[in-house]
PDB file of C-alpha atoms in Angstrom:
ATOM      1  CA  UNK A   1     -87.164 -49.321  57.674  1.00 86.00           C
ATOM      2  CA  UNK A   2     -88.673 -47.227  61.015  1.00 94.00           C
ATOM      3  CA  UNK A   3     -91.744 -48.118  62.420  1.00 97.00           C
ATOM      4  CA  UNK A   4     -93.728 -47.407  65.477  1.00 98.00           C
ATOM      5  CA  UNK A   5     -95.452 -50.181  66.999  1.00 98.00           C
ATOM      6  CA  UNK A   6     -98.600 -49.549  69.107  1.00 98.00           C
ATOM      7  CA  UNK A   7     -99.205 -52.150  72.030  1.00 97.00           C
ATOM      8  CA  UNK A   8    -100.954 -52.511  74.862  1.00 97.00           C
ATOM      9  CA  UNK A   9     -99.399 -52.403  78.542  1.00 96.00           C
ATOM     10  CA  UNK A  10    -100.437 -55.083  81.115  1.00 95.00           C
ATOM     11  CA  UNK A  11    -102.762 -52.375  82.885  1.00 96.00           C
ATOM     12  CA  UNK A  12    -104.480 -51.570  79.662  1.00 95.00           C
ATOM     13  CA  UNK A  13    -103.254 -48.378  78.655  1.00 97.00           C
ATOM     14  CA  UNK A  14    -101.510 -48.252  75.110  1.00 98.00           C
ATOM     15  CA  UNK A  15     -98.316 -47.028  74.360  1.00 98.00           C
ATOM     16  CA  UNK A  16     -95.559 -46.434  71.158  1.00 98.00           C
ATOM     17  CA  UNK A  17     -92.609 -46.741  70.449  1.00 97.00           C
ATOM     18  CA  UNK A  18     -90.275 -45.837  67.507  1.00 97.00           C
ATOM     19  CA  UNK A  19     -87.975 -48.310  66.860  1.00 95.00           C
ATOM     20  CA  UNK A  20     -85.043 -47.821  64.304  1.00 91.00           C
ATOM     21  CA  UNK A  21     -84.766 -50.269  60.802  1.00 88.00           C
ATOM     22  CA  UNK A  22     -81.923 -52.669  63.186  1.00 90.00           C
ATOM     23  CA  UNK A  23     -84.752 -53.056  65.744  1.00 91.00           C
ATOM     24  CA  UNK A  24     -83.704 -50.250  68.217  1.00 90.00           C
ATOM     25  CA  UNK A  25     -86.142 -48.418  70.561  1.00 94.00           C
ATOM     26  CA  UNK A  26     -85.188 -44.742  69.958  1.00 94.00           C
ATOM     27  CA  UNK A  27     -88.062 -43.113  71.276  1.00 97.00           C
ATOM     28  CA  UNK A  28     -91.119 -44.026  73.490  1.00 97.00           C
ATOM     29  CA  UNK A  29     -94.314 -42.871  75.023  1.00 97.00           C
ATOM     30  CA  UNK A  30     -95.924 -42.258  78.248  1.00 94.00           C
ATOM     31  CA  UNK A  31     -99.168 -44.654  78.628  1.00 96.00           C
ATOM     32  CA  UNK A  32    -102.793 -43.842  77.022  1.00 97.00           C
ATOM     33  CA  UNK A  33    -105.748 -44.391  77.866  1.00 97.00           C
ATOM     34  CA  UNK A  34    -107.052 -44.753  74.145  1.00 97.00           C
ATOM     35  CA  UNK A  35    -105.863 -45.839  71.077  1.00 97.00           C
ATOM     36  CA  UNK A  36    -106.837 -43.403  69.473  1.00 97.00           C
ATOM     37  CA  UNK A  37    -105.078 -40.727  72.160  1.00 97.00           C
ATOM     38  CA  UNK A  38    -101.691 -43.135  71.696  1.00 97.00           C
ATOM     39  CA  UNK A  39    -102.314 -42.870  67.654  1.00 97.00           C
ATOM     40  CA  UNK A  40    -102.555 -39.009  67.870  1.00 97.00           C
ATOM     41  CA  UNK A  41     -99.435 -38.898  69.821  1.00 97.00           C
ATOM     42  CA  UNK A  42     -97.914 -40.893  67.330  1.00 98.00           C
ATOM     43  CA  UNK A  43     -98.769 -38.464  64.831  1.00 97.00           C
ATOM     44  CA  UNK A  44     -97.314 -35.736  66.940  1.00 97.00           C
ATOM     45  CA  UNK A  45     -93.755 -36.771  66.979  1.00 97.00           C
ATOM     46  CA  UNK A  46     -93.764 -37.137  63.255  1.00 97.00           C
ATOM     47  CA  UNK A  47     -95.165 -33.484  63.158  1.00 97.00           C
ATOM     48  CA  UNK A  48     -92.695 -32.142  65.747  1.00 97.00           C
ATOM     49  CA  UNK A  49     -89.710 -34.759  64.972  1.00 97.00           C
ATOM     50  CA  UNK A  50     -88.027 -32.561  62.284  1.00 96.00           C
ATOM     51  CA  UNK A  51     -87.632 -29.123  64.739  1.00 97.00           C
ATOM     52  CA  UNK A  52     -84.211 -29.659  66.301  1.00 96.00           C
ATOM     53  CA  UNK A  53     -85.648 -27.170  69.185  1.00 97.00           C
ATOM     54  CA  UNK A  54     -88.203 -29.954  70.408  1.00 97.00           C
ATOM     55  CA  UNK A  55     -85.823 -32.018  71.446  1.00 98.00           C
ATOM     56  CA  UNK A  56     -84.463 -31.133  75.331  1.00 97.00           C
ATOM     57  CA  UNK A  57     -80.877 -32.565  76.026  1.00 98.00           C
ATOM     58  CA  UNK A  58     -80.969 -33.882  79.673  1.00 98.00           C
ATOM     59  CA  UNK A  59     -79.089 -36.132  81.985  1.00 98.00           C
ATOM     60  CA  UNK A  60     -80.382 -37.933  84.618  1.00 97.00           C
ATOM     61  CA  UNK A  61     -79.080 -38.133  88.362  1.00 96.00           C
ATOM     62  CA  UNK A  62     -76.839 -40.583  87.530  1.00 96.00           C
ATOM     63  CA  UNK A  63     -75.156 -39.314  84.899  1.00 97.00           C
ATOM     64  CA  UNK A  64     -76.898 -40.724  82.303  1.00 98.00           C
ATOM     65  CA  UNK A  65     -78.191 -38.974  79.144  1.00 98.00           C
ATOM     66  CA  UNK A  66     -81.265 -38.781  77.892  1.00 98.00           C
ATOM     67  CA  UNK A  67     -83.669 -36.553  75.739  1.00 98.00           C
ATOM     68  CA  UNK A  68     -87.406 -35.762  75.577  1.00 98.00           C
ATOM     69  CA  UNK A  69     -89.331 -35.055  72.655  1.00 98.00           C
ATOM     70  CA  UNK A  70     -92.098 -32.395  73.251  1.00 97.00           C
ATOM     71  CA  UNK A  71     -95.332 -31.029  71.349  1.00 95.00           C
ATOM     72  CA  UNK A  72     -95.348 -27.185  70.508  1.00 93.00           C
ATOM     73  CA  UNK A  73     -97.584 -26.633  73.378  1.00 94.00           C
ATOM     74  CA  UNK A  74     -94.309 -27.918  75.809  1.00 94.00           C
ATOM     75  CA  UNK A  75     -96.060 -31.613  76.484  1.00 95.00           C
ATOM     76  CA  UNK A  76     -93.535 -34.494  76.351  1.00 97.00           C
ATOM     77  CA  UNK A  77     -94.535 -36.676  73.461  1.00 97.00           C
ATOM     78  CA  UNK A  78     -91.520 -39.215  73.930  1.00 97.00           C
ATOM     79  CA  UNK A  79     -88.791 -39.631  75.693  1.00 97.00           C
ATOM     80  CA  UNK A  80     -85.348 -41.583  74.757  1.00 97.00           C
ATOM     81  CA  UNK A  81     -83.487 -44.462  76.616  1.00 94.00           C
ATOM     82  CA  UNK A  82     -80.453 -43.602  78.517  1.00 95.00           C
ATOM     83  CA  UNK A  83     -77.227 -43.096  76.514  1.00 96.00           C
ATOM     84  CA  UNK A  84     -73.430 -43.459  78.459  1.00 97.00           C
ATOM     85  CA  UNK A  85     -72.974 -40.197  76.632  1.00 97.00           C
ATOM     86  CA  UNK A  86     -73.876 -37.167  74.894  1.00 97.00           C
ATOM     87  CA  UNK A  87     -72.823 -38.152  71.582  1.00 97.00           C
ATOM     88  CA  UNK A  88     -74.953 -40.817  71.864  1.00 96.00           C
ATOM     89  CA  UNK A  89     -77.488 -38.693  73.040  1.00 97.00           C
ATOM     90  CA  UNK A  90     -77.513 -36.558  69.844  1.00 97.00           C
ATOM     91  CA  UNK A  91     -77.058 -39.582  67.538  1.00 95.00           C
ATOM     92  CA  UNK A  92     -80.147 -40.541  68.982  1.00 95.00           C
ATOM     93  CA  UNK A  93     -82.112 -37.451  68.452  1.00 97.00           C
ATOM     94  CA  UNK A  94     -80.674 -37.474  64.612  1.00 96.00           C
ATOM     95  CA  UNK A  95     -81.821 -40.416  64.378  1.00 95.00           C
ATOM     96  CA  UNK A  96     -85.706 -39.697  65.682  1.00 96.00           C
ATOM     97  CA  UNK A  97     -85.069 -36.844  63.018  1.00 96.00           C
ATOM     98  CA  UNK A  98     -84.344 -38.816  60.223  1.00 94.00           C
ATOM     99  CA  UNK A  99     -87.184 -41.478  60.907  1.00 93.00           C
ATOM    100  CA  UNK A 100     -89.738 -40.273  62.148  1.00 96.00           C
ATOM    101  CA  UNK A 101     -91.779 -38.411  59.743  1.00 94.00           C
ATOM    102  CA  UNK A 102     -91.532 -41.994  57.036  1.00 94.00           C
ATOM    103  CA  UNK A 103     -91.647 -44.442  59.810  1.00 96.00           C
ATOM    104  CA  UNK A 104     -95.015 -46.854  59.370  1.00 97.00           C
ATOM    105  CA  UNK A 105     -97.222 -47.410  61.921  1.00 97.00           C
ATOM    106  CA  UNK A 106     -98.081 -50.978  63.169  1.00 97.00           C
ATOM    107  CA  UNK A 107    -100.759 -51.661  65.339  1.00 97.00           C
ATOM    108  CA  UNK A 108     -99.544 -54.786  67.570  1.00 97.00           C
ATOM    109  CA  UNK A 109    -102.476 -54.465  69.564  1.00 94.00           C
ATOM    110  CA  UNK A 110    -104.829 -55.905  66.707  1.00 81.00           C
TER     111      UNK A 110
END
């Protein structure tokens, strides 16, 4: 089963990340400076996770690709890890698609 953990970074902002039922990091956040901010965003990718057209394809300078999740107003809400290609890239994104929206949340902050 999904789930998005919640932590806490070393400088005290929070952060989540969506990790797939084998334990995967598929998707991750930028920092927060609330909980509550990091639980909203949280509740943002499940809202925005099952548009395909939130989802920009990228790759990075070194060839690497990648792909950002983003809000309806154009924020990024969570970006992927780097993939050797773009087949992995869009396995990825089916797979924030497919978990997402039932993924549970756990607070590892707590």
């Amino acid at each position: 089963m999904s789930k998005f953990e919640i932590k806490k970074r070393s400088n005290g902002e929070f952060q989540f990340s969506l990790k797939a039922g084998n334990g995967e990091e598929i998707l991750a956040s930028e920092g927060y400076t609330t909980k509550a901010n990091c639980e909203n965003g949280v509740q943002s990718v499940k809202k925005n996770s099952v548009y395909p057209e939130r989802f920009d394809r990228l790759v990075s300078k070194n060839n690497k690709f990648y792909f950002n999740l983003k809000a309806s107003n154009g924020q990024v809400i969570g970006k992927s890890e780097m993939y050797e290609s773009a087949s992995g890239r869009d396995n990825g994104i089916e797979s924030v698609m497919k978990n997402a929206l039932d993924a549970k949340v756990v607070d590892l902050t707590v």
